[in-house]
Amino acid sequence: MKRKVLLMGRSESGKTSMRSIIFANYIARDTMRLGVTIDVEHSHVRFLGNLVLNLWDCGGQEGFLESYLTTQRDHIFRNVEVLIYVFDIESREHQKDIKNYKSCIEAISQNSKDAKIFCLIHKMDLVPEDQRDTLFKNKEQEIRQASLPLKPTCFRTSIWDETLYKAWSSIVYSLIPNVKVLEHNLDKFCKICEADEVVLFEKATFLVISHSARKVHKDVHRFEKISTIIKQFFLSCSKSQANFQAMEVRNSNFAAFIDAFTSNTYIMVIMSDPTIESSATLLNIQVAKSHFEKFINSTSN
Amino acid sequence: MSDLIKCIFYSEFHNIYGTKILHQYPEGFVSNEVFEGFAEYIIPKPKLCGKIITLTAFDYKILGYPILMQDVKYHRNALLFNLCFVFDKSTDTTNFNQIVRKLGTILRTLEKETEYLFNQSKEIGLKDQPDLSKILETLYIELNTYGESTFTVDDANTINVKLLSRPEEPPEILPHQVPVLVEEIDTTNDSEWDLTVLQILPYIDGVNYVARISKLTEIDINLVSSCVQHLVYYGIVKMVDIFQFSNIYNPTPKIRKLANNLDMQRECQRYIAISGATPCSFEFIFSLYSSLSIDTTFREYCLENSLTSWGIDERAFIMFGVINGFLRRKQRYPLLTNLQSLDSLPPSHKKHLLNGTKNYDEICCILSIGVEAVEKLLFEIAHPDSFIVILK
């Protein structure tokens, strides 16, 4: 099952860097070495078994944009499931950026009117912390206005923190078929294990696919933080030629179990009940594996 | 030399605008609109960089050699550029490929050593470095007028480019062919010559065929063939057939060239005259050549026309015609009547010589026998089948 995902935005806004971090195991610092994207660079990313993301990383130079909107219009904008548009918060050409965005929105509404639109307001790390909220809200407003009648979802992102994972997790989440049923099953599993929380990650990217909680947690950003941390750890392991398999982190308040789950996912189970032995939890995970394996594969078919 | 090159332009990838023409001569030849139509092939994806790319667009043919230079000092970690030549759609541009590649490589080296292109784009010239637009102008004018061009880049570098036409690939040299010298070679400076060439040169006399030269010089035949092939490539040697009186020769349509070319006629008279004899009139010579159009052996022809009594060297008479292309040899090809009998035989069996693809010259060379004995031997080989001889 192929999903066409367009990645557009002005030149140097950070499109290729983001794609490299999420899908090609780059660390943020490595993205400085990347070269310019000439025209469209295609990549196929396998996700959750049978789901294939057909990523179109579109070079942002003016010459290319003109071509996308004219001679290549149909080719680019047809059959699109998701349009990801990247705004560089540091851009000095405000008006031009919005104008170009509007042109793309117009092309999308003519050719793929049901496409989901995500706008990433990127490089937020370059903005002083106390200004970030206001700046984001203003930008979001401006974008919403320019997108009418279409309704984009906006995220603020930076390659230097977990916000990148939050945005891309949401994007990918919207592409997973039957995700609600998946969550329902995860709920059941969470109850049976008597876990505080259960999170399902995609194996290669560590993007959160689904989660279920029995206890409320105050940090709403915990998922992307965990994605970032685990991915970094994962990459460090590979650099030293070690294969990451499973992890158990424990202190007096909780125990976290991270283990390979199905062939395309990792699971994290958080337990705070001290009376439950870790081997019990591990056993539960083990038993659930085959059930979910069957289920996830049939989901993405 | 007419103005083959219609325009020369230099194009770079700009980080905000994309591919742009920075300099061109004559100015304004390629308009922005037209350029946008094919810009994606001027600065292509990295995989196509470092390759000669020819494209035809609108009424023009554009020849370029896009270059990608990776270095962290450049914005986006790379410099992408292309120096292109523009021609009419119908021009044959193969001879320009080398020049375009050479110029591209020169610019790359200049950039690496002196940041020439980087300075040009910033419009800060080191005072000794000429403008790129001036260089394009020089190239355009000089290559179109003289077929070559020279320009200096700084006190250390002078660039020369020349349009060279590439000779045709020579055909395979067959062991039964005879090399004939058509140009003088001066081999007094031995140390500069290839050893094999020096050794076989004395045996290139217009009589020895390649296999015989190999035997006489005791040099491997593949080396001899390769050597001769090189000499053919550079126009020093031409290949002809073994000259024998049993050969049959016919005129070709090229004889018209001889009829019209006074210089060739004079050369002919001199070349075919036996030393000491007075040359014949050209009309007579021409009538002799024309009357070769019957399928008689040269021996019979000579007897009929008694060439020597007219002061004509018989061998030279034929040689001149063959080398200049207005005489051709008619070959004899033996063909087995029962071709199917060959299917059951191993490929090395002698009967395969009669499959219709090998002429008598070749067969004589392979079997190392003379043409007088070859027919008898072929009868023996063919037995119990028979063969016919095709004249072609």
XYZ file of C-alpha atoms in Angstrom:
693
model
C 0.000 0.000 0.000
C 1.690 3.187 -1.193
C 1.097 6.621 0.235
C 2.376 9.677 -1.637
C 3.754 12.331 0.698
C 4.860 15.712 -0.670
C 7.524 17.598 1.231
C 7.654 21.212 0.084
C 8.849 24.587 1.260
C 11.339 27.280 0.334
C 14.963 26.407 -0.295
C 16.999 25.699 2.826
C 13.952 25.497 5.070
C 15.098 22.121 6.374
C 13.108 19.554 4.438
C 15.935 17.199 3.522
C 17.461 17.522 6.993
C 14.230 16.443 8.657
C 13.736 13.575 6.303
C 17.294 12.404 6.901
C 16.896 12.423 10.664
C 13.561 10.664 10.766
C 14.093 8.115 8.037
C 17.818 7.846 7.374
C 19.268 7.748 10.871
C 21.112 11.032 10.647
C 21.828 12.854 13.880
C 21.080 16.565 13.825
C 24.713 17.573 13.499
C 25.211 15.381 10.423
C 22.598 17.279 8.452
C 25.035 20.144 7.989
C 26.854 17.976 5.462
C 23.841 17.555 3.192
C 23.929 19.000 -0.314
C 21.198 20.875 -2.118
C 18.212 18.871 -3.414
C 18.016 19.083 -7.216
C 14.418 18.883 -8.417
C 12.522 16.070 -6.666
C 14.279 13.380 -4.686
C 12.183 10.272 -4.248
C 12.515 7.832 -1.406
C 10.461 4.843 -0.436
C 10.182 4.159 3.265
C 8.721 0.943 4.486
C 6.554 1.442 7.495
C 4.694 -1.091 9.589
C 5.204 -3.958 7.189
C 3.139 -3.274 4.136
C 2.746 0.461 4.326
C 5.134 2.284 1.999
C 5.625 6.008 2.285
C 6.503 7.446 -1.103
C 8.300 10.583 -0.025
C 8.729 13.411 -2.582
C 11.379 15.777 -1.263
C 10.936 18.788 -3.575
C 13.857 21.185 -3.987
C 12.733 24.668 -2.987
C 14.613 26.922 -5.417
C 12.395 29.297 -7.375
C 13.220 27.684 -10.675
C 11.963 24.345 -9.379
C 8.851 25.753 -7.741
C 7.863 27.373 -11.009
C 8.234 24.077 -12.755
C 6.175 22.235 -10.101
C 3.326 24.714 -10.494
C 3.358 24.726 -14.278
C 4.906 22.005 -16.432
C 4.993 19.393 -13.654
C 1.732 20.390 -11.993
C -0.260 17.196 -12.539
C 2.727 14.961 -11.972
C 3.503 16.566 -8.598
C 0.090 17.330 -7.133
C -2.012 14.324 -8.118
C -2.714 11.352 -5.842
C -1.245 13.056 -2.814
C -2.211 11.695 0.607
C -0.248 14.192 2.658
C 1.306 17.560 1.931
C 3.952 18.652 4.405
C 4.829 22.308 3.949
C 7.843 23.652 5.795
C 8.164 27.303 6.868
C 11.523 28.641 7.963
C 10.772 30.857 10.978
C 13.874 32.898 10.184
C 12.850 33.691 6.614
C 13.013 37.355 5.668
C 10.652 36.954 2.745
C 7.389 36.607 4.566
C 5.093 37.697 1.790
C 6.757 35.608 -0.862
C 6.639 32.514 1.352
C 2.917 32.876 1.964
C 2.301 33.545 -1.694
C 4.166 30.399 -2.715
C 2.314 28.435 -0.058
C -0.986 29.650 -1.423
C -0.018 28.537 -4.912
C 0.729 25.049 -3.640
C -2.518 24.932 -1.699
C -4.367 25.898 -4.836
C -2.638 23.180 -6.834
C -3.382 20.595 -4.145
C -7.048 21.518 -3.862
C -7.360 21.153 -7.632
C -5.589 17.825 -7.869
C -5.843 16.034 -4.517
C -8.601 17.753 -2.608
C -8.713 15.133 0.163
C -5.043 15.404 0.991
C -4.142 16.099 4.618
C -2.057 19.192 5.099
C 0.598 19.637 7.748
C 2.523 22.862 8.173
C 5.772 22.716 10.044
C 7.062 25.985 11.456
C 10.663 25.020 11.575
C 13.973 26.136 13.148
C 12.223 27.238 16.317
C 15.472 26.720 18.206
C 16.698 29.960 16.631
C 13.931 31.902 18.362
C 14.445 32.983 22.001
C 12.445 30.711 24.259
C 10.163 33.366 25.684
C 9.013 34.400 22.209
C 8.303 30.978 20.841
C 4.663 30.611 21.842
C 3.543 33.965 20.501
C 5.494 33.631 17.310
C 4.061 30.198 16.686
C 0.504 31.296 17.352
C 0.811 34.260 14.991
C 2.316 32.184 12.273
C -0.319 29.501 12.708
C -3.031 32.126 12.368
C -1.483 33.486 9.216
C -1.175 30.040 7.711
C -4.743 29.072 8.601
C -5.946 32.207 6.908
C -3.964 31.514 3.782
C -5.124 27.904 3.570
C -8.861 28.496 3.437
C -10.997 26.575 2.671
C -8.487 23.803 3.477
C -7.567 23.124 7.096
C -3.947 22.372 7.867
C -2.519 21.110 11.137
C 0.415 23.197 12.319
C 3.409 22.113 14.360
C 6.450 23.903 15.604
C 9.620 21.950 15.018
C 13.354 21.933 15.392
C 15.871 19.249 14.531
C 17.537 19.880 17.876
C 14.728 18.671 20.124
C 11.763 16.348 20.411
C 9.336 18.613 18.566
C 10.525 17.057 15.340
C 9.300 13.660 16.477
C 5.995 14.988 17.642
C 5.185 16.470 14.259
C 6.286 13.477 12.241
C 4.586 11.013 14.544
C 1.305 12.837 14.017
C 1.843 12.891 10.286
C 2.581 9.213 10.106
C -0.233 8.424 12.539
C -2.677 9.987 10.119
C -1.497 7.583 7.437
C -1.944 4.372 9.376
C -5.152 2.637 8.390
C -7.422 1.384 11.189
C -5.370 3.083 13.840
C -8.375 3.284 16.118
C -8.716 -0.465 16.232
C -5.031 -0.715 17.009
C -5.489 1.643 19.930
C -8.422 -0.350 21.170
C -6.304 -3.487 21.305
C -3.507 -1.608 23.008
C -6.037 -0.410 25.623
C -6.965 -3.976 26.374
C -3.347 -4.974 26.668
C -2.630 -2.073 28.996
C -5.501 -3.122 31.274
C -4.468 -6.748 31.331
C -0.871 -5.888 32.225
C -2.077 -3.381 34.823
C 0.409 -1.000 33.257
C 0.432 2.779 33.728
C 1.015 3.306 30.097
C 1.836 1.400 26.943
C 3.417 2.991 23.874
C 3.936 1.462 20.451
C 6.872 2.769 18.308
C 7.735 2.084 14.700
C 10.959 0.107 14.613
C 13.217 2.103 12.286
C 12.138 5.663 12.952
C 10.932 5.339 16.571
C 7.928 7.414 15.752
C 5.001 6.805 18.059
C 2.270 4.864 16.326
C -0.140 4.411 19.140
C -0.413 4.583 22.946
C -2.740 3.783 25.798
C -2.745 5.064 29.348
C -4.447 4.106 32.580
C -2.830 6.847 34.571
C -2.686 10.447 33.520
C 0.760 11.922 33.156
C 1.527 15.606 33.314
C 4.173 15.796 30.611
C 2.287 15.828 27.322
C 5.561 15.860 25.429
C 6.848 12.677 26.926
C 6.354 10.612 23.764
C 8.491 12.596 21.468
C 11.066 12.972 24.208
C 11.227 9.246 24.564
C 11.401 8.816 20.771
C 14.358 11.159 20.629
C 16.162 9.580 23.572
C 15.687 6.014 22.472
C 16.620 6.812 18.843
C 19.853 8.469 19.985
C 20.658 5.498 22.154
C 19.796 3.152 19.311
C 22.151 5.012 16.956
C 24.947 5.026 19.495
C 24.561 1.282 19.877
C 24.862 0.778 16.133
C 27.970 2.947 16.022
C 29.642 0.596 18.483
C 28.444 -2.395 16.484
C 26.005 -3.479 19.168
C 22.418 -4.459 18.421
C 19.809 -2.855 20.591
C 17.357 -5.502 21.663
C 15.599 -4.626 24.872
C 15.906 -2.383 27.867
C 14.616 -2.285 31.437
C 14.859 0.907 33.410
C 13.879 0.833 37.046
C 13.845 3.035 40.092
C 11.811 3.168 43.272
C 8.842 4.755 41.491
C 8.461 2.883 38.277
C 9.816 0.329 35.868
C 9.935 0.842 32.111
C 10.253 -2.079 29.729
C 11.258 -1.449 26.164
C 11.329 -4.438 23.892
C 11.017 -5.441 20.260
C 7.371 -6.216 19.745
C 6.193 -7.150 16.279
C 8.468 -7.283 13.248
C 8.028 -3.548 12.708
C 7.418 -2.163 16.161
C 8.850 -1.650 19.606
C 6.740 -1.478 22.725
C 7.273 0.406 25.941
C 5.383 -0.650 29.059
C 5.443 1.550 32.172
C 4.661 -0.144 35.477
C 4.463 1.655 38.796
C 2.855 -1.138 40.817
C 5.730 -2.581 42.856
C 3.887 -5.803 43.562
C 4.068 -6.954 39.962
C 7.237 -8.835 39.158
C 9.124 -7.800 36.042
C 9.068 -11.339 34.732
C 5.285 -11.208 34.747
C 5.316 -8.098 32.602
C 7.878 -9.569 30.283
C 5.782 -12.678 29.919
C 2.713 -10.633 29.113
C 4.630 -8.773 26.416
C 5.851 -12.042 25.008
C 2.377 -13.504 24.768
C 0.905 -10.360 23.253
C 3.521 -10.308 20.493
C 2.015 -12.939 18.246
C -1.476 -11.532 18.660
C -0.370 -8.068 17.639
C 1.860 -9.354 14.866
C -1.129 -10.896 13.145
C -3.235 -7.887 13.837
C -0.810 -5.209 12.613
C -0.076 -7.047 9.380
C -3.747 -7.380 8.614
C -4.224 -3.701 9.474
C -1.783 -2.479 6.925
C -3.100 -4.750 4.202
C 35.000 28.033 -41.262
C 31.424 29.149 -40.804
C 30.149 30.059 -37.369
C 29.434 26.585 -36.076
C 29.246 27.656 -32.459
C 26.181 29.844 -32.043
C 26.738 30.703 -28.401
C 28.846 29.798 -25.396
C 27.353 30.233 -21.937
C 28.371 29.611 -18.361
C 25.707 28.527 -15.943
C 25.717 27.962 -12.160
C 23.235 26.699 -9.616
C 22.114 29.589 -7.468
C 20.911 28.790 -3.964
C 17.750 30.816 -4.183
C 16.901 31.002 -7.855
C 18.108 27.655 -9.091
C 19.976 27.179 -12.386
C 20.906 30.489 -14.031
C 23.091 31.680 -16.903
C 25.764 33.937 -15.443
C 27.684 34.778 -18.608
C 27.032 34.201 -22.268
C 28.490 35.314 -25.558
C 26.923 36.652 -27.723
C 24.940 38.327 -24.980
C 21.264 37.620 -24.833
C 21.424 34.756 -27.312
C 19.630 32.375 -24.987
C 16.723 34.210 -23.409
C 15.548 33.361 -19.898
C 12.323 31.910 -21.189
C 14.099 29.585 -23.568
C 16.643 28.655 -20.929
C 13.992 27.675 -18.410
C 12.788 25.128 -20.916
C 15.932 23.054 -20.628
C 17.653 24.318 -17.452
C 17.059 21.020 -15.667
C 19.492 19.304 -18.048
C 22.151 21.955 -17.637
C 22.511 21.433 -13.896
C 21.181 17.893 -13.509
C 21.069 15.597 -10.495
C 24.495 14.728 -9.059
C 24.579 11.336 -10.763
C 24.732 12.968 -14.206
C 27.511 15.375 -13.292
C 30.915 14.695 -14.768
C 29.358 13.354 -17.963
C 29.065 14.987 -21.366
C 25.427 15.789 -21.941
C 24.054 16.714 -25.358
C 20.485 17.866 -25.650
C 18.355 19.137 -28.475
C 15.796 21.773 -27.541
C 13.806 24.102 -29.764
C 16.090 24.611 -32.776
C 19.353 24.150 -30.990
C 21.723 21.485 -29.864
C 23.396 22.196 -26.540
C 26.567 20.483 -25.449
C 27.637 20.632 -21.826
C 29.745 18.990 -19.144
C 28.107 19.700 -15.759
C 30.456 19.667 -12.783
C 29.767 19.159 -9.091
C 32.456 20.264 -6.640
C 31.860 19.208 -3.074
C 33.386 21.269 -0.298
C 32.080 22.550 3.005
C 33.258 26.053 2.150
C 30.419 26.398 -0.352
C 26.931 27.289 0.720
C 25.008 23.978 0.657
C 28.353 22.192 0.588
C 28.764 22.122 -3.188
C 29.354 24.214 -6.298
C 27.477 23.164 -9.418
C 28.303 24.678 -12.803
C 28.343 23.988 -16.525
C 30.094 25.626 -19.491
C 27.942 24.948 -22.552
C 28.190 25.329 -26.308
C 25.116 26.011 -28.412
C 24.839 24.817 -32.031
C 22.224 24.492 -34.707
C 20.085 21.411 -34.327
C 21.636 19.762 -37.372
C 25.313 20.250 -36.522
C 27.430 17.197 -35.837
C 28.960 18.007 -32.481
C 31.032 14.913 -31.730
C 34.316 16.740 -32.352
C 33.404 19.335 -29.740
C 32.871 16.834 -26.917
C 36.537 16.827 -26.015
C 36.735 20.606 -25.933
C 33.715 20.977 -23.683
C 35.091 18.374 -21.326
C 38.505 19.987 -21.307
C 37.133 23.445 -20.569
C 34.989 22.095 -17.755
C 37.964 20.341 -16.223
C 40.079 23.480 -16.524
C 37.453 25.537 -14.721
C 37.275 22.933 -11.987
C 41.031 23.044 -11.504
C 41.076 26.832 -11.544
C 38.380 26.898 -8.923
C 40.202 24.428 -6.737
C 43.510 26.239 -6.955
C 42.545 29.881 -7.042
C 38.807 30.051 -6.317
C 38.432 31.593 -9.760
C 34.717 30.898 -10.197
C 33.905 31.906 -6.664
C 35.659 35.234 -7.197
C 33.941 35.737 -10.515
C 30.535 35.332 -8.969
C 31.413 37.756 -6.239
C 32.734 40.110 -8.881
C 35.983 40.514 -7.063
C 38.665 39.655 -9.570
C 42.211 39.014 -8.534
C 43.781 41.651 -10.671
C 45.502 39.217 -12.990
C 42.485 37.048 -13.604
C 40.499 37.815 -16.733
C 36.741 38.097 -16.763
C 34.935 34.884 -17.534
C 32.767 36.749 -20.012
C 35.897 37.880 -21.837
C 37.089 34.296 -21.995
C 33.776 33.171 -23.462
C 34.066 35.873 -26.078
C 37.601 34.822 -26.998
C 36.596 31.185 -27.255
C 33.597 31.999 -29.410
C 35.484 34.147 -31.878
C 38.669 32.123 -32.120
C 37.119 28.654 -32.262
C 34.704 29.765 -34.950
C 37.380 31.471 -37.012
C 40.475 29.334 -36.559
C 39.275 26.106 -34.989
C 41.571 26.781 -32.053
C 41.899 29.228 -29.214
C 44.374 30.389 -26.615
C 43.765 32.424 -23.506
C 45.706 33.159 -20.362
C 44.159 32.855 -16.966
C 47.000 34.139 -14.874
C 50.809 34.187 -15.025
C 50.906 30.495 -14.370
C 48.242 29.247 -16.716
C 47.689 29.525 -20.436
C 44.935 27.432 -21.905
C 44.955 26.071 -25.451
C 42.035 24.354 -27.063
C 41.850 22.982 -30.560
C 39.112 21.403 -32.557
C 40.390 18.063 -33.688
C 38.545 15.785 -35.999
C 38.710 12.207 -35.028
C 39.557 9.773 -37.767
C 37.271 6.825 -38.335
C 37.881 3.638 -36.439
C 39.937 1.408 -38.722
C 38.445 -1.967 -39.573
C 39.930 -5.217 -38.415
C 43.179 -6.139 -40.095
C 42.966 -9.546 -41.742
C 46.058 -11.748 -42.049
C 45.775 -12.048 -45.821
C 45.698 -8.301 -46.467
C 48.680 -6.271 -47.626
C 49.677 -2.962 -46.017
C 50.936 -0.263 -48.392
C 52.707 2.919 -47.325
C 50.854 5.986 -48.567
C 52.743 8.606 -46.550
C 56.435 9.043 -45.913
C 57.682 8.103 -42.510
C 60.849 9.520 -41.082
C 62.246 7.072 -38.611
C 65.688 8.585 -38.220
C 64.916 9.350 -34.605
C 64.758 5.686 -33.531
C 64.311 6.321 -29.834
C 60.951 7.996 -30.394
C 59.455 5.120 -32.305
C 57.644 2.060 -31.073
C 59.897 -0.980 -31.424
C 57.367 -3.102 -33.249
C 56.741 -0.397 -35.818
C 60.456 -0.085 -36.499
C 60.785 -3.810 -36.961
C 57.897 -4.324 -39.344
C 58.328 -1.142 -41.366
C 60.989 -2.571 -43.717
C 58.608 -5.374 -44.615
C 55.769 -3.084 -45.593
C 56.485 -3.074 -49.304
C 53.096 -3.462 -50.869
C 53.786 -7.132 -51.485
C 53.973 -8.785 -48.089
C 50.693 -9.669 -46.506
C 50.277 -9.417 -42.741
C 50.700 -13.114 -41.984
C 53.877 -13.142 -44.020
C 55.261 -10.091 -42.220
C 54.581 -11.842 -38.942
C 56.502 -14.910 -40.128
C 59.429 -12.940 -41.513
C 59.855 -10.736 -38.454
C 59.002 -13.519 -36.013
C 56.626 -11.198 -34.220
C 53.253 -12.436 -32.969
C 50.597 -11.815 -35.599
C 48.298 -10.022 -33.161
C 51.033 -7.500 -32.445
C 51.684 -7.018 -36.134
C 47.963 -6.548 -36.815
C 47.616 -4.071 -34.002
C 50.635 -2.140 -35.226
C 49.348 -2.011 -38.773
C 45.943 -0.946 -37.490
C 47.522 2.034 -35.761
C 49.325 2.997 -38.954
C 46.039 2.782 -40.850
C 44.323 4.952 -38.203
C 46.846 7.730 -38.687
C 46.574 7.558 -42.450
C 50.101 6.294 -43.047
C 49.176 2.916 -44.412
C 46.327 1.604 -46.517
C 45.283 -2.019 -46.773
C 45.017 -3.757 -50.142
C 44.726 -7.323 -51.332
C 47.550 -9.609 -52.190
C 48.528 -8.807 -55.737
C 48.496 -11.816 -58.004
C 48.069 -12.082 -61.716
C 45.217 -14.485 -61.179
C 43.227 -11.666 -59.542
C 40.245 -10.076 -61.219
C 39.851 -6.306 -60.953
C 36.919 -4.075 -61.833
C 36.541 -0.303 -61.894
C 34.298 1.317 -59.292
C 32.063 4.409 -59.635
C 34.868 6.414 -58.001
C 36.613 6.372 -61.358
C 34.670 9.535 -62.022
C 36.943 11.205 -59.459
C 39.962 10.272 -61.522
C 38.320 11.640 -64.637
C 37.802 15.011 -62.981
C 40.939 15.403 -60.914
C 43.912 16.711 -62.897
C 46.365 16.326 -60.003
C 45.436 12.705 -59.550
C 45.841 12.132 -63.273
C 49.343 13.528 -63.314
C 50.268 11.512 -60.260
C 48.854 8.434 -61.948
C 50.951 8.901 -65.062
C 54.102 9.220 -62.995
C 53.335 6.413 -60.604
C 52.522 3.719 -63.138
C 55.262 4.512 -65.619
C 58.181 2.078 -65.587
C 61.276 4.007 -64.546
C 62.988 5.428 -67.555
C 59.988 5.115 -69.899
C 57.974 8.071 -71.097
C 54.571 8.295 -69.436
C 51.575 7.530 -71.619
C 48.830 9.973 -72.338
C 46.207 10.040 -69.662
C 43.369 9.352 -72.096
C 45.015 6.084 -72.984
C 45.533 5.155 -69.335
C 41.943 5.961 -68.591
C 40.712 3.757 -71.426
C 42.856 0.953 -70.051
C 41.302 1.263 -66.600
C 37.813 1.352 -68.024
C 38.361 -1.778 -70.047
C 38.977 -3.758 -66.892
C 35.275 -4.302 -66.592
C 35.239 -7.914 -67.649
C 35.727 -10.976 -65.585
C 39.101 -11.983 -66.912
C 42.155 -12.486 -64.794
C 44.700 -9.738 -64.832
C 47.144 -12.097 -66.476
C 44.914 -12.510 -69.491
C 44.227 -8.782 -69.533
C 47.942 -7.976 -69.572
C 48.525 -10.405 -72.410
C 45.727 -8.827 -74.408
C 46.808 -5.251 -73.797
C 50.568 -5.712 -73.389
C 50.893 -3.038 -70.721
C 54.651 -3.389 -70.398
C 55.170 -2.603 -74.051
C 53.574 0.769 -73.342
C 55.969 1.471 -70.502
C 53.421 0.726 -67.788
C 54.348 -1.127 -64.622
C 51.570 -3.684 -64.284
C 51.704 -3.922 -60.519
C 51.788 -0.163 -60.050
C 48.873 0.144 -62.488
C 46.704 -1.981 -60.215
C 48.080 -0.583 -56.952
C 47.292 3.007 -57.860
C 43.717 2.077 -58.688
C 43.136 0.054 -55.543
C 44.653 2.615 -53.167
C 42.642 5.450 -54.640
C 39.481 3.426 -54.548
C 38.569 3.328 -58.220
C 39.547 -0.284 -58.744
C 38.199 -3.120 -56.704
C 39.136 -6.712 -56.483
C 36.622 -9.347 -57.322
C 37.039 -12.194 -54.898
C 36.272 -15.867 -55.319
C 34.210 -17.546 -52.636
C 33.871 -21.317 -52.690
C 30.489 -22.575 -51.536
C 29.727 -26.166 -50.692
C 26.694 -27.493 -52.508
C 25.715 -29.612 -49.530
C 25.939 -27.109 -46.672
C 24.137 -29.386 -44.266
C 27.104 -31.704 -44.121
C 28.891 -28.984 -42.169
C 26.481 -29.200 -39.227
C 27.825 -32.494 -38.021
C 31.468 -31.439 -38.240
C 33.526 -29.816 -35.432
C 34.260 -26.095 -35.940
C 37.933 -26.710 -36.615
C 37.289 -29.018 -39.553
C 38.712 -27.792 -42.855
C 35.414 -28.289 -44.672
C 34.099 -25.152 -42.965
C 36.383 -23.156 -45.229
C 33.842 -23.865 -47.931
C 30.890 -22.269 -46.137
C 30.827 -19.324 -48.530
C 32.204 -16.673 -46.191
C 35.884 -17.122 -46.949
C 37.530 -15.986 -50.132
C 40.480 -17.651 -51.813
C 42.989 -15.161 -50.402
C 41.951 -15.984 -46.899
C 41.907 -19.720 -47.525
C 45.366 -19.635 -49.075
C 46.620 -17.762 -46.056
C 45.062 -20.189 -43.617
C 46.294 -23.292 -45.444
C 49.632 -21.673 -46.322
C 49.484 -22.652 -49.971
C 49.500 -20.753 -53.241
C 46.412 -20.053 -55.294
C 47.446 -22.522 -57.986
C 47.315 -25.410 -55.520
C 44.292 -24.255 -53.561
C 41.590 -25.403 -55.926
C 42.933 -28.952 -56.015
C 43.181 -29.034 -52.244
C 39.662 -27.726 -51.893
C 38.376 -30.507 -54.132
C 39.980 -33.007 -51.794
C 38.539 -31.339 -48.727
C 35.057 -31.130 -50.207
C 34.949 -34.788 -51.271
C 32.497 -36.491 -51.593
C 30.559 -33.237 -51.998
C 31.326 -30.620 -54.622
C 31.428 -26.827 -54.479
C 30.740 -23.853 -56.676
C 32.753 -20.647 -56.850
C 30.979 -17.343 -56.458
C 32.588 -14.213 -57.856
C 31.826 -11.179 -55.738
